[in-house]
Amino acid sequence: MVANLHLLNHSCPLPSSAPHNGGLLPAAAHCYFGAICRLPRLEPGFLLCSSVSLKGRCWKPGRRWATVCVESGRDDSETVELRDSSSQLSASSSSPIGLASLLSSYGLITCVATSGFVETAYLAFTKLSGGAVSCPIGGSSCNYVLNSDYAMVFGIPLSMVGMVSYGAVGLLGLFGFTKTAVKIVEVDLIPWLLLVTTGSMTVASICFMYILVTKLDGASCTYCVASALLSFSLFLLTLRKFSSRDLKQVAGVQLAVTASVLVALSAAYGGLDSASAGSPKIDLAPVEPEVTTVSSTTKMSLAKHLKSLGAKMYGAFWCSHCYEQKQMFGREALGYLEYVECYPEGYRQGVKMATACYEANIQGFPTWIINGKVFSGEQKLSELARISGFDASSFPD
């Protein structure tokens, strides 16, 4: 491989027998006519040249580097290009944003962080809007986890904290990708800021996985696991920006970050653990009390009318107001109502609400959904008749 350097009508050839090692040209360069050639643009990852004639770093084929060559005894200089004569690369062949750039550490950090930002933004929007998330694996488990007390940190939805964290990492990665320097005393702060942020996210993710297994009885949460994997990937990509010489500083920073995250999460969840430890264990079998009242013809007609509209009553077997609502209709009319039991497997720690109830975003019992509108709490039959368009005069208050 031969690289030609044109210097003020002189030449500084690299020996044609120079070994090719991993795409680098580590061989010595020899300049003639007393010329001194050097590469002023220094970047990590390139082998130092052994020759005193070529100061700086070796050229990597596929990249174009400007060189400054000055002839001995003269003040004038000329900027020239060092090219790989075997590939004949031109300026147009190396675009600012190519596949190689995207696969760099900063490029990958930006892409991964963007994925995490999209995921947590979806979860935050769903949380704030009161909707139910679509769980690819585990049915209603995602909603159970994301609506639990552990999904809040100091009153802030955990999904919003994640969205801000991924956004910050993505912004720092973009700064590094575009070579936008953030320096203090000539020290590039971007790798260190990324280390603090991704390190915090990784430690927090480990803690949340522990909570998922121990406090939430191993509930399945696809989004939680995906976020943990993304955080860990970002941390590993960040570590690539440091050399072995930075090991002590990196370890010190990570220890401080770990301690800070553990203290913060202990403060946020300490009250929940205390309340859980002091409360008695609840274990209720799914046994519904028997409805004893007899339905009138009018009540049965109302029940049939509600069913024709697709109206649904959501309740729980242990809810006294749900039982009273059923008693209003009577045993016979109840057979026509579309009733959804939200805890068909009983009520105890770790038991999840039925998927249909999560998808309907049921917040209390009983809840009626009639013509797409939500009505919470026990309703009088006259009110149900009025809402559904039935003859309300048949049910005097």
Short mmCIF file of C-alpha atoms in Angstrom, two decimals:
data_model
loop_
_atom_site.label_atom_id
_atom_site.label_comp_id
_atom_site.label_asym_id
_atom_site.label_seq_id
_atom_site.Cartn_x
_atom_site.Cartn_y
_atom_site.Cartn_z
CA MET A 1 0.00 0.00 0.00
CA VAL A 2 1.48 3.36 -1.00
CA ALA A 3 0.29 6.78 0.15
CA ASN A 4 1.53 9.76 -1.85
CA LEU A 5 2.07 13.13 -0.21
CA HIS A 6 2.70 16.11 -2.51
CA LEU A 7 4.76 18.74 -0.75
CA LEU A 8 5.77 21.91 -2.57
CA ASN A 9 6.65 19.86 -5.64
CA HIS A 10 8.59 17.43 -3.45
CA SER A 11 7.41 14.04 -2.23
CA CYS A 12 7.30 12.27 1.11
CA PRO A 13 6.57 8.65 0.21
CA LEU A 14 5.69 5.89 2.63
CA PRO A 15 7.65 2.73 1.82
CA SER A 16 5.64 0.40 -0.42
CA SER A 17 6.63 -2.50 1.80
CA ALA A 18 4.93 -0.97 4.83
CA PRO A 19 2.87 -3.57 6.66
CA HIS A 20 -0.89 -3.13 6.69
CA ASN A 21 -2.22 -3.66 10.21
CA GLY A 22 -5.93 -3.35 10.86
CA GLY A 23 -6.37 -0.61 8.29
CA LEU A 24 -3.54 1.53 9.76
CA LEU A 25 -0.20 2.55 8.26
CA PRO A 26 2.20 2.36 11.21
CA ALA A 27 5.35 2.42 9.06
CA ALA A 28 7.87 5.25 9.21
CA ALA A 29 7.57 8.10 6.75
CA HIS A 30 10.70 9.54 5.17
CA CYS A 31 10.76 13.10 3.86
CA TYR A 32 13.29 14.39 1.35
CA PHE A 33 14.79 17.80 0.67
CA GLY A 34 14.75 18.64 4.39
CA ALA A 35 10.94 18.81 4.57
CA ILE A 36 9.13 18.21 7.82
CA CYS A 37 5.68 16.60 7.59
CA ARG A 38 3.26 16.30 10.47
CA LEU A 39 -0.41 15.53 11.02
CA PRO A 40 -1.87 18.21 13.28
CA ARG A 41 -5.28 16.55 13.76
CA LEU A 42 -5.00 14.12 16.65
CA GLU A 43 -7.68 11.66 17.57
CA PRO A 44 -7.65 8.64 19.88
CA GLY A 45 -7.50 5.17 18.45
CA PHE A 46 -4.66 5.68 15.95
CA LEU A 47 -1.17 4.25 16.36
CA LEU A 48 1.71 6.66 16.84
CA CYS A 49 4.15 6.75 13.95
CA SER A 50 7.68 5.69 14.75
CA SER A 51 9.28 8.30 12.51
CA VAL A 52 10.31 11.73 13.80
CA SER A 53 9.58 13.05 10.33
CA LEU A 54 5.84 12.44 10.68
CA LYS A 55 4.61 13.89 13.94
CA GLY A 56 1.25 12.86 15.40
CA ARG A 57 -0.85 9.93 14.30
CA CYS A 58 -0.94 7.51 11.41
CA TRP A 59 -3.46 7.81 8.67
CA LYS A 60 -6.34 5.37 8.50
CA PRO A 61 -7.56 4.48 4.98
CA GLY A 62 -11.11 5.53 4.43
CA ARG A 63 -10.60 8.83 6.26
CA ARG A 64 -9.12 12.02 4.76
CA TRP A 65 -6.72 13.96 6.93
CA ALA A 66 -5.26 17.36 6.20
CA THR A 67 -1.51 17.52 6.67
CA VAL A 68 0.69 20.53 7.06
CA CYS A 69 4.09 20.25 5.39
CA VAL A 70 6.74 22.89 5.85
CA GLU A 71 10.02 22.89 3.93
CA SER A 72 13.10 23.51 6.08
CA GLY A 73 14.30 27.08 6.00
CA ARG A 74 11.05 28.46 4.58
CA ASP A 75 8.13 30.12 6.30
CA ASP A 76 5.46 29.29 3.75
CA SER A 77 3.33 26.17 4.19
CA GLU A 78 0.80 24.34 2.17
CA THR A 79 -2.12 22.17 3.27
CA VAL A 80 -2.24 19.00 1.27
CA GLU A 81 -4.08 15.68 1.43
CA LEU A 82 -2.87 12.24 2.30
CA ARG A 83 -4.71 9.66 0.20
CA ASP A 84 -4.83 5.93 -0.06
CA SER A 85 -3.63 5.30 -3.59
CA SER A 86 -5.16 1.80 -3.59
CA SER A 87 -8.74 3.07 -3.06
CA GLN A 88 -8.43 6.53 -4.64
CA LEU A 89 -10.86 8.03 -2.13
CA SER A 90 -12.24 11.47 -2.85
CA ALA A 91 -13.99 14.07 -0.76
CA SER A 92 -17.37 12.93 -1.99
CA SER A 93 -16.80 9.33 -0.92
CA SER A 94 -16.65 10.12 2.81
CA SER A 95 -19.96 11.67 3.81
CA PRO A 96 -20.30 13.41 7.21
CA ILE A 97 -22.88 10.87 8.40
CA GLY A 98 -22.28 7.37 7.15
CA LEU A 99 -22.70 3.88 8.47
CA ALA A 100 -19.28 3.95 10.12
CA SER A 101 -20.18 7.17 11.95
CA LEU A 102 -23.49 5.78 13.17
CA LEU A 103 -21.74 2.67 14.45
CA SER A 104 -19.32 4.74 16.53
CA SER A 105 -19.83 4.81 20.30
CA TYR A 106 -21.52 8.20 20.27
CA GLY A 107 -23.66 7.25 17.29
CA LEU A 108 -24.86 4.06 18.98
CA ILE A 109 -25.46 5.90 22.26
CA THR A 110 -27.65 8.41 20.45
CA CYS A 111 -29.65 5.68 18.69
CA VAL A 112 -30.15 3.53 21.80
CA ALA A 113 -31.09 6.53 23.93
CA THR A 114 -33.63 7.60 21.31
CA SER A 115 -35.26 4.16 21.52
CA GLY A 116 -35.49 4.45 25.29
CA PHE A 117 -36.89 7.97 25.02
CA VAL A 118 -39.67 6.80 22.69
CA GLU A 119 -40.57 3.91 25.00
CA THR A 120 -40.71 5.97 28.19
CA ALA A 121 -42.51 8.85 26.44
CA TYR A 122 -45.26 6.40 25.44
CA LEU A 123 -45.50 5.11 29.01
CA ALA A 124 -45.51 8.64 30.47
CA PHE A 125 -48.23 9.79 28.07
CA THR A 126 -50.36 6.75 28.89
CA LYS A 127 -49.85 7.29 32.62
CA LEU A 128 -50.78 10.97 32.52
CA SER A 129 -53.74 10.43 30.20
CA GLY A 130 -55.11 7.65 32.40
CA GLY A 131 -55.05 5.00 29.69
CA ALA A 132 -53.84 1.41 29.67
CA VAL A 133 -50.64 0.33 27.95
CA SER A 134 -50.51 -2.46 25.41
CA CYS A 135 -48.36 -5.21 26.91
CA PRO A 136 -46.72 -7.44 24.24
CA ILE A 137 -45.99 -10.20 26.78
CA GLY A 138 -47.73 -10.84 30.07
CA GLY A 139 -51.25 -9.56 29.41
CA SER A 140 -52.27 -7.10 32.13
CA SER A 141 -49.00 -7.47 34.07
CA CYS A 142 -47.50 -4.32 32.55
CA ASN A 143 -50.42 -2.21 33.74
CA TYR A 144 -50.27 -3.84 37.16
CA VAL A 145 -46.61 -2.90 37.53
CA LEU A 146 -46.86 0.56 35.95
CA ASN A 147 -49.83 1.47 38.17
CA SER A 148 -48.29 0.15 41.37
CA ASP A 149 -46.96 2.38 44.15
CA TYR A 150 -43.42 1.55 43.03
CA ALA A 151 -44.07 3.25 39.67
CA MET A 152 -43.82 6.65 41.42
CA VAL A 153 -40.63 8.28 42.73
CA PHE A 154 -41.19 11.24 45.06
CA GLY A 155 -44.62 11.72 43.48
CA ILE A 156 -43.26 11.70 39.92
CA PRO A 157 -44.14 8.89 37.51
CA LEU A 158 -41.09 6.69 36.98
CA SER A 159 -41.74 6.77 33.23
CA MET A 160 -41.23 10.55 33.21
CA VAL A 161 -37.94 10.20 35.10
CA GLY A 162 -36.84 7.65 32.50
CA MET A 163 -37.92 9.89 29.64
CA VAL A 164 -35.82 12.79 30.97
CA SER A 165 -32.84 10.47 31.58
CA TYR A 166 -32.92 8.97 28.08
CA GLY A 167 -33.36 12.44 26.62
CA ALA A 168 -30.28 13.71 28.47
CA VAL A 169 -28.19 10.73 27.33
CA GLY A 170 -29.37 11.16 23.76
CA LEU A 171 -28.45 14.84 23.81
CA LEU A 172 -24.97 14.12 25.22
CA GLY A 173 -24.48 11.40 22.62
CA LEU A 174 -25.48 13.84 19.90
CA PHE A 175 -22.96 16.37 21.21
CA GLY A 176 -20.24 13.73 21.04
CA PHE A 177 -21.38 12.53 17.63
CA THR A 178 -21.23 16.05 16.18
CA LYS A 179 -17.98 16.78 18.05
CA THR A 180 -19.57 19.61 20.04
CA ALA A 181 -17.13 20.06 22.90
CA VAL A 182 -18.24 20.54 26.51
CA LYS A 183 -14.99 21.26 28.32
CA ILE A 184 -13.71 22.54 31.64
CA VAL A 185 -9.96 23.13 31.91
CA GLU A 186 -9.44 21.30 28.59
CA VAL A 187 -11.21 18.19 29.92
CA ASP A 188 -14.00 16.83 27.74
CA LEU A 189 -16.96 16.45 30.10
CA ILE A 190 -19.23 14.51 27.74
CA PRO A 191 -17.86 11.02 28.58
CA TRP A 192 -17.99 11.76 32.31
CA LEU A 193 -21.52 13.17 32.15
CA LEU A 194 -22.56 10.07 30.21
CA LEU A 195 -20.89 7.87 32.82
CA VAL A 196 -22.83 9.51 35.65
CA THR A 197 -26.16 9.39 33.79
CA THR A 198 -25.96 5.88 32.34
CA GLY A 199 -24.43 4.56 35.56
CA SER A 200 -27.37 5.94 37.54
CA MET A 201 -29.84 4.42 35.10
CA THR A 202 -28.14 1.03 35.28
CA VAL A 203 -28.10 0.92 39.09
CA ALA A 204 -31.72 2.07 39.22
CA SER A 205 -32.70 -0.61 36.69
CA ILE A 206 -31.08 -3.31 38.83
CA CYS A 207 -33.04 -2.06 41.84
CA PHE A 208 -36.30 -2.04 39.86
CA MET A 209 -35.71 -5.60 38.68
CA TYR A 210 -35.21 -6.58 42.32
CA ILE A 211 -38.47 -4.85 43.26
CA LEU A 212 -40.24 -6.57 40.38
CA VAL A 213 -39.24 -9.99 41.70
CA THR A 214 -39.54 -9.45 45.46
CA LYS A 215 -42.22 -6.79 45.95
CA LEU A 216 -44.45 -7.42 42.94
CA ASP A 217 -44.23 -11.20 43.05
CA GLY A 218 -42.29 -11.56 39.81
CA ALA A 219 -44.90 -9.83 37.68
CA SER A 220 -44.06 -9.74 33.98
CA CYS A 221 -43.29 -6.28 32.58
CA THR A 222 -41.92 -6.18 29.04
CA TYR A 223 -41.27 -2.44 29.16
CA CYS A 224 -39.35 -2.71 32.44
CA VAL A 225 -37.04 -5.41 31.12
CA ALA A 226 -36.53 -3.57 27.82
CA SER A 227 -35.62 -0.36 29.65
CA ALA A 228 -33.15 -2.23 31.87
CA LEU A 229 -31.44 -3.73 28.82
CA LEU A 230 -31.27 -0.34 27.11
CA SER A 231 -29.77 1.27 30.23
CA PHE A 232 -27.14 -1.46 30.56
CA SER A 233 -26.27 -1.16 26.85
CA LEU A 234 -25.80 2.60 27.20
CA PHE A 235 -23.52 2.06 30.19
CA LEU A 236 -21.34 -0.41 28.27
CA LEU A 237 -21.14 1.92 25.27
CA THR A 238 -20.09 4.74 27.58
CA LEU A 239 -17.30 2.65 29.10
CA ARG A 240 -15.83 2.32 25.61
CA LYS A 241 -14.96 6.02 25.73
CA PHE A 242 -12.47 5.45 28.56
CA SER A 243 -9.03 3.86 28.50
CA SER A 244 -7.45 1.59 31.09
CA ARG A 245 -5.69 4.62 32.51
CA ASP A 246 -9.06 6.04 33.57
CA LEU A 247 -10.05 2.88 35.45
CA LYS A 248 -9.57 4.31 38.95
CA GLN A 249 -11.50 7.49 38.19
CA VAL A 250 -14.30 5.55 36.49
CA ALA A 251 -14.59 3.15 39.44
CA GLY A 252 -14.67 6.05 41.90
CA VAL A 253 -17.40 7.86 39.99
CA GLN A 254 -19.48 4.70 39.67
CA LEU A 255 -19.22 3.95 43.39
CA ALA A 256 -20.44 7.46 44.19
CA VAL A 257 -23.28 7.13 41.67
CA THR A 258 -24.33 3.74 43.08
CA ALA A 259 -24.42 5.04 46.63
CA SER A 260 -26.44 8.11 45.60
CA VAL A 261 -29.03 6.07 43.69
CA LEU A 262 -29.45 3.58 46.55
CA VAL A 263 -29.94 6.36 49.08
CA ALA A 264 -32.48 8.13 46.84
CA LEU A 265 -34.52 4.99 46.16
CA SER A 266 -34.43 3.99 49.84
CA ALA A 267 -35.86 7.39 50.73
CA ALA A 268 -38.52 7.13 48.01
CA TYR A 269 -39.68 3.60 48.81
CA GLY A 270 -38.89 3.35 52.52
CA GLY A 271 -42.43 4.36 53.50
CA LEU A 272 -43.96 1.78 51.17
CA ASP A 273 -41.91 -1.03 52.67
CA SER A 274 -42.79 0.05 56.21
CA ALA A 275 -46.50 0.20 55.42
CA SER A 276 -46.34 -3.19 53.75
CA ALA A 277 -44.54 -4.75 56.70
CA GLY A 278 -47.04 -3.36 59.21
CA SER A 279 -50.19 -4.31 57.33
CA PRO A 280 -51.89 -7.71 57.74
CA LYS A 281 -51.80 -10.18 54.88
CA ILE A 282 -55.03 -10.20 52.86
CA ASP A 283 -56.14 -13.37 51.15
CA LEU A 284 -59.73 -13.39 49.90
CA ALA A 285 -61.19 -16.25 47.90
CA PRO A 286 -63.33 -15.21 44.90
CA VAL A 287 -66.68 -15.90 46.55
CA GLU A 288 -69.55 -13.61 45.59
CA PRO A 289 -72.39 -13.09 48.08
CA GLU A 290 -75.74 -14.36 46.89
CA VAL A 291 -78.23 -11.84 45.49
CA THR A 292 -81.49 -12.39 47.42
CA THR A 293 -83.90 -9.81 45.96
CA VAL A 294 -86.51 -10.65 43.34
CA SER A 295 -86.57 -8.67 40.07
CA SER A 296 -89.67 -6.89 38.85
CA THR A 297 -90.66 -6.84 35.19
CA THR A 298 -89.50 -3.22 34.89
CA LYS A 299 -86.07 -4.00 36.35
CA MET A 300 -85.66 -6.90 33.97
CA SER A 301 -86.61 -4.61 31.05
CA LEU A 302 -84.00 -2.06 32.16
CA ALA A 303 -81.36 -4.79 32.37
CA LYS A 304 -82.22 -6.00 28.86
CA HIS A 305 -82.12 -2.41 27.57
CA LEU A 306 -78.67 -1.84 29.08
CA LYS A 307 -77.40 -5.05 27.54
CA SER A 308 -78.71 -4.03 24.12
CA LEU A 309 -76.61 -0.85 24.38
CA GLY A 310 -73.48 -2.82 25.27
CA ALA A 311 -73.40 -1.26 28.74
CA LYS A 312 -71.09 -2.94 31.25
CA MET A 313 -70.83 -2.92 35.00
CA TYR A 314 -67.31 -3.47 36.39
CA GLY A 315 -67.05 -4.66 39.97
CA ALA A 316 -65.25 -6.80 42.53
CA PHE A 317 -66.65 -9.64 44.59
CA TRP A 318 -65.48 -8.02 47.85
CA CYS A 319 -67.00 -4.61 47.04
CA SER A 320 -70.10 -3.88 49.20
CA HIS A 321 -71.33 -1.16 46.82
CA CYS A 322 -71.20 -3.64 43.93
CA TYR A 323 -73.33 -6.04 45.96
CA GLU A 324 -75.86 -3.30 46.73
CA GLN A 325 -76.04 -2.41 43.03
CA LYS A 326 -76.81 -6.04 42.19
CA GLN A 327 -79.46 -6.17 44.92
CA MET A 328 -81.21 -3.18 43.28
CA PHE A 329 -81.68 -5.17 40.06
CA GLY A 330 -82.53 -8.46 41.70
CA ARG A 331 -81.54 -12.03 40.99
CA GLU A 332 -83.44 -12.44 37.69
CA ALA A 333 -82.42 -9.11 36.12
CA LEU A 334 -78.79 -9.73 37.00
CA GLY A 335 -78.76 -12.58 34.51
CA TYR A 336 -79.26 -10.04 31.67
CA LEU A 337 -76.68 -7.51 32.85
CA GLU A 338 -73.16 -7.65 31.38
CA TYR A 339 -71.15 -7.75 34.59
CA VAL A 340 -67.31 -7.88 34.56
CA GLU A 341 -65.58 -9.28 37.65
CA CYS A 342 -62.21 -7.53 38.03
CA TYR A 343 -60.73 -10.04 40.49
CA PRO A 344 -61.85 -13.46 39.28
CA GLU A 345 -58.84 -15.15 40.94
CA GLY A 346 -59.41 -13.67 44.37
CA TYR A 347 -57.72 -10.78 46.13
CA ARG A 348 -54.29 -11.08 47.70
CA GLN A 349 -50.84 -9.60 47.30
CA GLY A 350 -49.56 -10.13 43.78
CA VAL A 351 -52.93 -10.92 42.21
CA LYS A 352 -53.54 -8.74 39.20
CA MET A 353 -56.75 -7.11 38.10
CA ALA A 354 -58.42 -8.67 35.07
CA THR A 355 -57.15 -7.52 31.69
CA ALA A 356 -60.58 -6.18 30.67
CA CYS A 357 -60.64 -3.93 33.75
CA TYR A 358 -57.12 -2.63 33.07
CA GLU A 359 -57.96 -1.92 29.47
CA ALA A 360 -61.07 -0.02 30.56
CA ASN A 361 -58.91 1.89 33.10
CA ILE A 362 -61.19 1.03 36.02
CA GLN A 363 -60.21 3.07 39.07
CA GLY A 364 -62.97 2.07 41.51
CA PHE A 365 -65.98 -0.16 42.00
CA PRO A 366 -68.60 -0.30 40.77
CA THR A 367 -68.00 1.47 37.46
CA TRP A 368 -70.53 1.67 34.64
CA ILE A 369 -69.58 2.29 31.02
CA ILE A 370 -72.66 3.24 29.01
CA ASN A 371 -72.48 4.55 25.45
CA GLY A 372 -68.75 5.10 25.87
CA LYS A 373 -69.16 7.25 29.00
CA VAL A 374 -67.86 6.31 32.45
CA PHE A 375 -70.02 6.53 35.56
CA SER A 376 -68.31 5.73 38.84
CA GLY A 377 -69.95 4.49 41.98
CA GLU A 378 -73.29 2.95 42.86
CA GLN A 379 -76.06 4.34 40.60
CA LYS A 380 -79.80 4.60 41.26
CA LEU A 381 -81.93 2.69 38.79
CA SER A 382 -83.67 5.93 37.79
CA GLU A 383 -80.29 7.44 36.95
CA LEU A 384 -79.28 4.42 34.90
CA ALA A 385 -82.60 4.67 33.04
CA ARG A 386 -82.06 8.36 32.34
CA ILE A 387 -78.46 7.84 31.17
CA SER A 388 -79.38 4.96 28.86
CA GLY A 389 -82.55 6.55 27.43
CA PHE A 390 -84.96 4.20 29.20
CA ASP A 391 -88.28 5.42 30.64
CA ALA A 392 -87.04 6.88 33.93
CA SER A 393 -90.60 7.43 35.22
CA SER A 394 -90.78 3.73 35.95
CA PHE A 395 -88.22 4.21 38.73
CA PRO A 396 -89.39 7.01 41.05
CA ASP A 397 -86.66 8.20 43.44
#
